[in-house]
Amino acid sequence: MIGKLKGTIEEIGDDYVLVDVHGVCYEAFCSSRTLGKLGSPGEAVVLFIETYVREDQLKLFGFLTALEREWFNLLQSVQGVGAKVALAVLSTLTPSELANAIALQDKTSVSRAPGVGPKVAVRIVTELKNKAPAFAGEASANIGLKQELGEGVASAPVADAVSALTNLGYSRDQAANAVAAALKNAGDSADSAKLIRLGLKELAR
């Protein structure tokens, strides 16, 4: 079982990288986001590896972070999501963006990934909604509020404030982050007007 590769970049292809480890080249399939962050041939690289062993093949999948690798495995726990689709999702969304999309039940963002149709996107956000906090990364501080928004159980002032900020042109994720920060300062009893005002201050930073 290969868990990590440390070596130099030999070649970068459309969906893979060859890593030279002391004269032995390993082919690791990666998301386009990961490939875009790699250096040039000859430069040092460290990849977290997920090893797939099948009767007729052995495949390596490479990731820049352990968190991305965890999401790769988590995505495949959803029916209809294999390695190719999981990489497509991670090519489209960062782990933090994916955690936010799941918390907000934002199937539209997930369905932007190539090969992910509406039904698969719904399954991803539905089946993983209770697992997202453990893998949220940067999103963890606001994940609870986002889940409430996604499930339609957030308080009226919170929902109204997020809606108002979204109507001003901010993304739903930006609005949710800003309102979550505003709640910390204003408290749970704040009305929508105050949350909007404080939210705009957060967004202006």
XYZ file of N, CA and C in Angstrom:
615
model
N 0.848 -1.199 0.000
C 0.000 0.000 0.000
C 0.880 1.245 0.000
N 0.653 2.124 -0.952
C 1.408 3.378 -1.041
C 0.559 4.501 -0.460
N 1.069 5.202 0.547
C 0.318 6.271 1.189
C 0.786 7.665 0.822
N 2.062 7.782 0.425
C 2.599 9.098 0.088
C 3.798 8.912 -0.830
N 3.954 9.826 -1.769
C 5.109 9.832 -2.656
C 5.887 11.135 -2.477
N 7.197 11.006 -2.324
C 8.085 12.160 -2.282
C 9.130 11.973 -3.365
N 9.168 12.881 -4.319
C 10.127 12.744 -5.404
C 10.171 13.991 -6.249
N 10.455 13.830 -7.517
C 10.489 14.954 -8.445
C 9.515 14.684 -9.590
N 9.000 15.748 -10.140
C 8.045 15.634 -11.236
C 8.778 15.246 -12.520
N 8.352 14.137 -13.110
C 8.926 13.685 -14.369
C 8.120 14.225 -15.551
N 6.786 14.185 -15.409
C 5.902 14.589 -16.510
C 4.521 14.890 -15.947
N 3.830 15.864 -16.538
C 2.451 16.173 -16.169
C 1.576 16.022 -17.403
N 0.567 15.148 -17.317
C -0.358 14.930 -18.413
C -1.690 15.607 -18.164
N -2.673 15.264 -18.964
C -3.987 15.879 -18.824
C -4.661 15.521 -17.502
N -4.456 14.294 -17.032
C -5.118 13.869 -15.796
C -4.193 13.101 -14.864
N -2.893 13.208 -15.100
C -1.948 12.448 -14.276
C -0.623 13.192 -14.135
N 0.178 12.728 -13.186
C 1.545 13.199 -13.037
C 2.444 11.992 -12.834
N 3.622 12.014 -13.438
C 4.627 10.990 -13.198
C 5.606 11.525 -12.166
N 5.770 10.782 -11.084
C 6.670 11.197 -10.006
C 7.856 10.244 -9.952
N 9.042 10.800 -10.089
C 10.275 10.010 -10.044
C 10.737 9.908 -8.591
N 10.693 8.692 -8.066
C 11.151 8.442 -6.702
C 12.377 7.544 -6.780
N 13.542 8.156 -6.681
C 14.813 7.416 -6.746
C 14.900 6.522 -7.983
N 14.510 7.072 -9.137
C 14.656 6.360 -10.387
C 13.454 5.530 -10.804
N 12.483 5.391 -9.909
C 11.259 4.664 -10.241
C 10.143 5.681 -10.440
N 9.487 5.654 -11.605
C 8.431 6.625 -11.895
C 7.059 6.035 -11.591
N 6.290 6.759 -10.779
C 4.933 6.356 -10.421
C 3.944 7.276 -11.125
N 2.904 6.693 -11.696
C 1.843 7.460 -12.350
C 0.701 7.650 -11.359
N 0.385 8.901 -11.052
C -0.710 9.194 -10.122
C -1.744 10.055 -10.826
N -2.987 9.608 -10.806
C -4.086 10.385 -11.386
C -4.526 11.445 -10.390
N -4.758 12.657 -10.884
C -5.046 13.788 -9.998
C -6.196 14.625 -10.553
N -6.792 15.426 -9.672
C -7.781 16.397 -10.125
C -7.060 17.500 -10.895
N -7.781 18.194 -11.758
C -7.165 19.277 -12.518
C -6.696 20.397 -11.584
N -7.389 20.552 -10.465
C -6.992 21.573 -9.484
C -5.629 21.229 -8.887
N -5.423 19.951 -8.565
C -4.134 19.509 -8.025
C -3.037 19.660 -9.076
N -3.321 19.218 -10.306
C -2.319 19.317 -11.368
C -1.907 20.760 -11.611
N -2.871 21.678 -11.490
C -2.587 23.084 -11.715
C -1.695 23.708 -10.660
N -1.630 23.068 -9.493
C -0.816 23.600 -8.401
C 0.573 22.974 -8.331
N 0.800 21.947 -9.162
C 2.117 21.321 -9.181
C 3.119 22.226 -9.882
N 4.381 21.976 -9.625
C 5.420 22.752 -10.288
C 5.704 22.216 -11.684
N 6.910 22.425 -12.141
C 7.326 21.983 -13.476
C 8.171 20.714 -13.366
N 8.329 19.987 -14.467
C 9.189 18.803 -14.445
C 10.562 19.116 -13.858
N 11.017 18.235 -12.983
C 12.294 18.438 -12.316
C 12.162 19.010 -10.923
N 10.983 19.580 -10.613
C 10.776 20.150 -9.286
C 10.294 19.088 -8.297
N 10.566 19.344 -7.028
C 10.180 18.411 -5.974
C 8.662 18.426 -5.784
N 8.122 17.286 -5.378
C 6.683 17.183 -5.143
C 6.424 16.161 -4.041
N 5.370 16.418 -3.271
C 4.903 15.467 -2.259
C 3.416 15.260 -2.501
N 2.997 14.018 -2.690
C 1.594 13.711 -2.940
C 1.084 12.676 -1.941
N -0.083 12.946 -1.385
C -0.783 11.924 -0.614
C -1.431 10.983 -1.611
N -1.328 9.702 -1.376
C -1.740 8.704 -2.363
C -2.853 7.806 -1.845
N -3.823 7.561 -2.714
C -4.838 6.529 -2.474
C -4.567 5.432 -3.502
N -4.317 4.228 -3.018
C -3.964 3.115 -3.888
C -5.182 2.243 -4.167
N -5.465 2.031 -5.449
C -6.557 1.147 -5.847
C -5.971 -0.117 -6.455
N -6.321 -1.247 -5.888
C -5.855 -2.518 -6.418
C -7.057 -3.303 -6.917
N -7.032 -3.644 -8.186
C -8.080 -4.467 -8.777
C -7.441 -5.728 -9.345
N -8.255 -6.662 -9.765
C -7.726 -7.920 -10.290
C -6.787 -7.697 -11.460
N -7.122 -6.723 -12.300
C -6.345 -6.526 -13.518
C -5.567 -5.217 -13.555
N -5.566 -4.453 -12.481
C -4.857 -3.181 -12.515
C -4.547 -2.650 -11.121
N -3.563 -1.756 -11.088
C -3.216 -1.038 -9.870
C -3.142 0.435 -10.244
N -3.925 1.254 -9.573
C -3.963 2.686 -9.881
C -3.632 3.496 -8.633
N -2.914 4.590 -8.860
C -2.608 5.525 -7.788
C -3.320 6.845 -8.064
N -3.926 7.425 -7.030
C -4.564 8.737 -7.130
C -3.821 9.672 -6.181
N -3.427 10.839 -6.692
C -2.589 11.738 -5.907
C -3.304 13.014 -5.486
N -2.949 13.493 -4.279
C -3.585 14.684 -3.703
C -2.538 15.515 -2.975
N -2.712 16.824 -2.997
C -1.759 17.700 -2.315
C -1.962 17.718 -0.805
N -3.183 17.406 -0.353
C -3.471 17.407 1.080
C -4.190 16.124 1.474
N -4.043 15.753 2.738
C -4.756 14.584 3.250
C -6.261 14.841 3.246
N -6.663 16.116 3.431
C -8.086 16.459 3.446
C -8.722 16.182 2.087
N -8.018 16.523 1.013
C -8.543 16.261 -0.331
C -8.695 14.756 -0.553
N -7.730 13.993 -0.048
C -7.821 12.539 -0.178
C -9.016 11.989 0.591
N -9.279 12.542 1.777
C -10.430 12.106 2.566
C -11.735 12.389 1.827
N -11.812 13.549 1.198
C -13.021 13.884 0.428
C -13.181 12.951 -0.763
N -12.072 12.590 -1.389
C -12.100 11.660 -2.517
C -12.757 10.345 -2.100
N -12.367 9.842 -0.936
C -12.952 8.593 -0.438
C -14.391 8.785 0.021
N -14.664 9.907 0.667
C -16.012 10.170 1.160
C -17.009 10.282 0.013
N -16.610 10.964 -1.045
C -17.497 11.116 -2.201
C -17.884 9.758 -2.786
N -16.957 8.830 -2.763
C -17.230 7.523 -3.365
C -18.125 6.633 -2.506
N -18.439 7.097 -1.296
C -19.405 6.371 -0.480
C -20.833 6.625 -0.964
N -20.983 7.598 -1.879
C -22.291 7.931 -2.442
C -22.547 7.052 -3.664
N -23.734 6.502 -3.736
C -24.095 5.642 -4.860
C -23.960 6.397 -6.178
N -23.307 5.777 -7.141
C -23.153 6.386 -8.453
C -21.917 7.246 -8.596
N -21.116 7.359 -7.532
C -19.897 8.168 -7.586
C -18.682 7.247 -7.515
N -17.934 7.200 -8.600
C -16.701 6.431 -8.632
C -15.508 7.363 -8.587
N -14.326 6.804 -8.818
C -13.104 7.599 -8.737
C -13.097 8.749 -9.747
N -13.560 8.484 -10.975
C -13.543 9.514 -12.015
C -14.439 10.684 -11.649
N -15.647 10.401 -11.160
C -16.569 11.469 -10.780
C -16.059 12.211 -9.550
N -15.492 11.477 -8.593
C -14.955 12.113 -7.390
C -13.853 13.100 -7.753
N -12.973 12.722 -8.682
C -11.926 13.641 -9.131
C -12.518 14.843 -9.861
N -13.587 14.614 -10.618
C -14.236 15.719 -11.326
C -14.808 16.734 -10.337
N -15.414 16.234 -9.251
C -15.960 17.127 -8.228
C -14.833 17.931 -7.582
N -13.714 17.256 -7.268
C -12.589 17.937 -6.625
C -11.844 18.844 -7.596
N -12.043 18.637 -8.886
C -11.481 19.554 -9.884
C -12.286 20.843 -9.935
N -13.566 20.742 -9.580
C -14.481 21.878 -9.672
C -14.569 22.662 -8.366
N -14.536 21.956 -7.232
C -14.709 22.588 -5.925
C -13.558 22.223 -4.995
N -13.085 23.188 -4.220
C -12.106 22.888 -3.179
C -12.821 22.132 -2.054
N -12.080 21.455 -1.173
C -12.733 20.789 -0.045
C -13.620 21.732 0.774
N -13.174 22.956 0.983
C -13.963 23.923 1.739
C -15.241 24.295 0.997
N -15.123 24.528 -0.320
C -16.299 24.864 -1.126
C -17.277 23.699 -1.169
N -16.745 22.487 -1.223
C -17.597 21.299 -1.245
C -18.336 21.141 0.078
N -17.631 21.369 1.188
C -18.277 21.294 2.498
C -19.385 22.334 2.611
N -19.132 23.533 2.105
C -20.149 24.577 2.132
C -21.360 24.194 1.283
N -21.098 23.659 0.094
C -22.187 23.284 -0.805
C -23.064 22.210 -0.166
N -22.439 21.261 0.515
C -23.202 20.198 1.167
C -24.000 20.762 2.337
N -23.381 21.622 3.122
C -24.078 22.210 4.261
C -25.267 23.046 3.822
N -25.112 23.732 2.690
C -26.186 24.577 2.172
C -27.152 23.809 1.278
N -26.880 22.500 1.113
C -27.689 21.675 0.201
C -27.736 22.313 -1.188
N -26.566 22.812 -1.614
C -26.444 23.527 -2.882
C -26.069 22.535 -3.987
N -27.067 21.828 -4.493
C -26.808 20.819 -5.513
C -26.361 21.447 -6.834
N -26.705 22.707 -7.062
C -26.324 23.375 -8.307
C -24.809 23.493 -8.425
N -24.150 23.868 -7.327
C -22.686 23.987 -7.342
C -22.031 22.642 -7.604
N -22.545 21.603 -6.954
C -21.974 20.263 -7.121
C -22.178 19.754 -8.549
N -23.337 20.071 -9.136
C -23.644 19.568 -10.477
C -22.824 20.249 -11.567
N -22.039 21.281 -11.216
C -21.148 21.905 -12.206
C -20.010 20.978 -12.600
N -19.725 19.993 -11.763
C -18.633 19.066 -12.062
C -19.001 18.186 -13.246
N -18.079 17.996 -14.199
C -18.351 17.141 -15.356
C -18.743 15.725 -14.923
N -19.802 15.205 -15.517
C -20.226 13.847 -15.197
C -21.159 13.744 -14.016
N -21.444 14.871 -13.374
C -22.348 14.873 -12.218
C -23.695 15.447 -12.650
N -24.666 14.579 -12.815
C -25.998 15.025 -13.182
C -26.781 15.469 -11.967
N -27.985 16.001 -12.172
C -28.811 16.487 -11.057
C -29.081 15.431 -9.986
N -29.357 14.200 -10.414
C -29.681 13.146 -9.440
C -28.480 12.804 -8.569
N -27.302 12.715 -9.179
C -26.093 12.406 -8.405
C -25.761 13.561 -7.470
N -25.938 14.805 -7.950
C -25.672 15.976 -7.109
C -26.571 15.976 -5.880
N -27.838 15.622 -6.068
C -28.773 15.551 -4.936
C -28.319 14.486 -3.943
N -27.889 13.337 -4.461
C -27.433 12.267 -3.570
C -26.205 12.702 -2.772
N -25.284 13.413 -3.427
C -24.067 13.863 -2.747
C -24.404 14.797 -1.584
N -25.212 15.833 -1.850
C -25.499 16.798 -0.784
C -26.390 16.206 0.297
N -27.214 15.229 -0.081
C -28.121 14.621 0.896
C -27.416 13.592 1.765
N -26.687 12.679 1.130
C -26.057 11.593 1.868
C -24.853 12.039 2.691
N -24.229 13.143 2.304
C -23.027 13.583 3.006
C -23.274 14.731 3.975
N -24.524 15.180 4.101
C -24.763 16.384 4.902
C -24.384 16.206 6.364
N -24.494 15.001 6.900
C -24.136 14.778 8.300
C -22.671 14.428 8.482
N -21.959 14.238 7.366
C -20.539 13.927 7.437
C -19.680 15.146 7.131
N -20.267 16.162 6.521
C -19.500 17.325 6.087
C -18.729 18.019 7.196
N -19.296 18.225 8.403
C -18.545 18.960 9.423
C -17.190 18.365 9.743
N -17.072 17.040 9.698
C -15.803 16.406 10.024
C -14.727 16.705 8.988
N -15.146 17.094 7.785
C -14.200 17.349 6.710
C -14.274 18.790 6.225
N -14.878 19.647 7.019
C -15.177 20.988 6.530
C -13.956 21.870 6.366
N -12.895 21.617 7.107
C -11.715 22.461 7.001
C -12.029 23.887 7.390
N -11.813 24.825 6.469
C -12.023 26.237 6.754
C -13.482 26.563 7.016
N -14.394 25.717 6.586
C -15.822 26.010 6.712
C -16.393 25.626 8.062
N -15.588 24.961 8.919
C -16.131 24.348 10.121
C -16.797 25.342 11.070
N -16.290 26.569 11.137
C -16.831 27.538 12.089
C -18.276 27.907 11.783
N -18.648 27.868 10.521
C -19.974 28.315 10.125
C -20.876 27.185 9.642
N -20.405 25.958 9.768
C -21.116 24.848 9.151
C -22.508 24.638 9.733
N -22.657 24.874 11.054
C -23.960 24.660 11.674
C -25.018 25.575 11.099
N -24.692 26.849 10.975
C -25.653 27.807 10.423
C -25.975 27.454 8.976
N -24.981 27.032 8.219
C -25.207 26.712 6.821
C -26.102 25.492 6.667
N -25.939 24.533 7.566
C -26.822 23.374 7.518
C -28.261 23.778 7.819
N -28.424 24.693 8.773
C -29.776 25.174 9.090
C -30.395 25.876 7.883
N -29.581 26.659 7.173
C -30.079 27.334 5.975
C -30.456 26.312 4.909
N -29.572 25.326 4.717
C -29.826 24.322 3.695
C -31.061 23.491 3.980
N -31.338 23.264 5.257
C -32.493 22.445 5.632
C -33.751 23.278 5.855
N -33.623 24.606 5.707
C -34.786 25.467 5.851
C -35.266 25.649 7.276
N -34.378 25.430 8.261
C -34.785 25.567 9.663
C -34.096 26.743 10.348
N -33.358 27.551 9.593
C -32.732 28.732 10.179
C -33.806 29.735 10.595
N -33.503 30.562 11.584
C -34.472 31.558 12.050
C -34.786 32.541 10.932
N -35.938 33.179 11.018
C -36.363 34.114 9.978
C -35.374 35.264 9.781
N -34.881 35.915 10.853
C -33.919 37.003 10.653
C -32.650 36.554 9.919
N -32.170 35.359 10.271
C -30.966 34.838 9.618
C -31.235 34.568 8.149
N -32.319 33.861 7.862
C -32.665 33.539 6.474
C -32.898 34.811 5.660
N -33.578 35.800 6.267
C -33.851 37.052 5.560
C -32.560 37.813 5.272
N -31.637 37.801 6.234
C -30.370 38.517 6.058
C -29.540 37.877 4.952
N -29.471 36.554 4.948
C -28.727 35.860 3.894
C -29.363 36.133 2.540
N -30.687 36.108 2.470
C -31.389 36.375 1.224
C -31.117 37.790 0.729
N -31.129 38.759 1.650
C -30.898 40.152 1.276
C -29.488 40.346 0.717
N -28.490 39.741 1.363
C -27.109 39.878 0.894
C -26.923 39.179 -0.451
N -27.616 38.069 -0.623
C -27.551 37.363 -1.906
C -28.151 38.217 -3.017
N -29.240 38.911 -2.710
C -29.885 39.787 -3.694
C -29.010 40.980 -4.064
N -28.049 41.296 -3.188
C -27.129 42.398 -3.480
C -25.977 41.957 -4.378
N -25.958 40.660 -4.700
C -24.947 40.185 -5.632
C -23.890 39.273 -5.047
N -23.947 39.066 -3.731
C -22.978 38.164 -3.114
C -23.439 36.716 -3.306
N -22.480 35.791 -3.319
C -22.852 34.384 -3.428
C -23.515 33.949 -2.125
N -24.267 32.859 -2.194
C -24.945 32.375 -0.998
C -23.931 31.993 0.079
N -22.811 31.461 -0.345
C -21.777 31.074 0.602
C -21.172 32.300 1.280
N -20.875 33.357 0.501
C -20.346 34.599 1.075
C -21.350 35.190 2.063
N -22.618 35.200 1.666
C -23.657 35.757 2.531
C -23.778 34.966 3.826
N -23.736 33.635 3.725
C -23.845 32.790 4.920
C -22.666 33.011 5.856
N -21.459 33.116 5.295
C -20.280 33.380 6.126
C -20.403 34.714 6.850
N -20.861 35.739 6.119
C -20.977 37.073 6.702
C -22.026 37.106 7.806
N -23.156 36.462 7.590
C -24.211 36.449 8.598
C -23.780 35.632 9.814
N -23.040 34.549 9.591
C -22.531 33.756 10.713
C -21.606 34.598 11.583
N -20.746 35.389 10.934
C -19.841 36.274 11.679
C -20.637 37.355 12.408
N -21.688 37.872 11.746
C -22.516 38.910 12.368
C -23.227 38.368 13.601
N -23.669 37.125 13.531
C -24.361 36.505 14.674
C -23.474 36.427 15.901
N -22.187 36.182 15.668
C -21.253 36.076 16.798
C -21.172 37.398 17.552
N -21.259 38.507 16.802
C -21.163 39.825 17.419
C -22.497 40.322 17.956
N -23.576 40.022 17.241
C -24.878 40.589 17.598
C -25.693 39.692 18.514
N -25.416 38.392 18.507
C -26.202 37.479 19.337
C -27.407 36.933 18.594
N -27.971 35.874 19.130
C -29.072 35.186 18.458
C -30.358 36.005 18.381
N -30.465 37.042 19.222
C -31.702 37.831 19.249
C -31.713 38.979 18.237
N -30.647 39.144 17.482
C -30.548 40.261 16.527
C -31.586 40.124 15.418
N -32.127 41.291 14.984
C -33.098 41.249 13.898
C -32.376 41.250 12.551
N -33.128 41.075 11.485
C -32.518 40.944 10.163
C -31.783 42.212 9.743
N -32.319 43.390 10.090
C -31.688 44.650 9.692
C -30.284 44.752 10.283
N -30.154 44.375 11.549
C -28.845 44.442 12.198
C -27.888 43.424 11.594
N -28.397 42.236 11.297
C -27.550 41.204 10.704
C -27.088 41.605 9.310
N -27.966 42.269 8.575
C -27.589 42.740 7.233
C -26.499 43.798 7.344
N -26.697 44.738 8.266
C -25.724 45.822 8.443
C -24.346 45.279 8.845
N -24.343 44.385 9.824
C -23.077 43.802 10.275
C -22.492 42.876 9.214
N -23.362 42.191 8.492
C -22.901 41.324 7.423
C -22.191 42.097 6.326
N -22.730 43.257 5.983
C -22.094 44.093 4.958
C -20.714 44.587 5.421
N -20.602 44.849 6.728
C -19.288 45.250 7.253
C -18.273 44.119 7.103
N -18.746 42.893 7.372
C -17.869 41.734 7.219
C -17.420 41.580 5.777
N -18.349 41.760 4.859
C -18.049 41.584 3.437
C -17.155 42.686 2.904
N -17.148 43.844 3.571
C -16.345 44.971 3.121
C -14.887 44.868 3.588
N -14.614 43.917 4.461
C -13.238 43.789 4.983
C -12.275 43.301 3.915
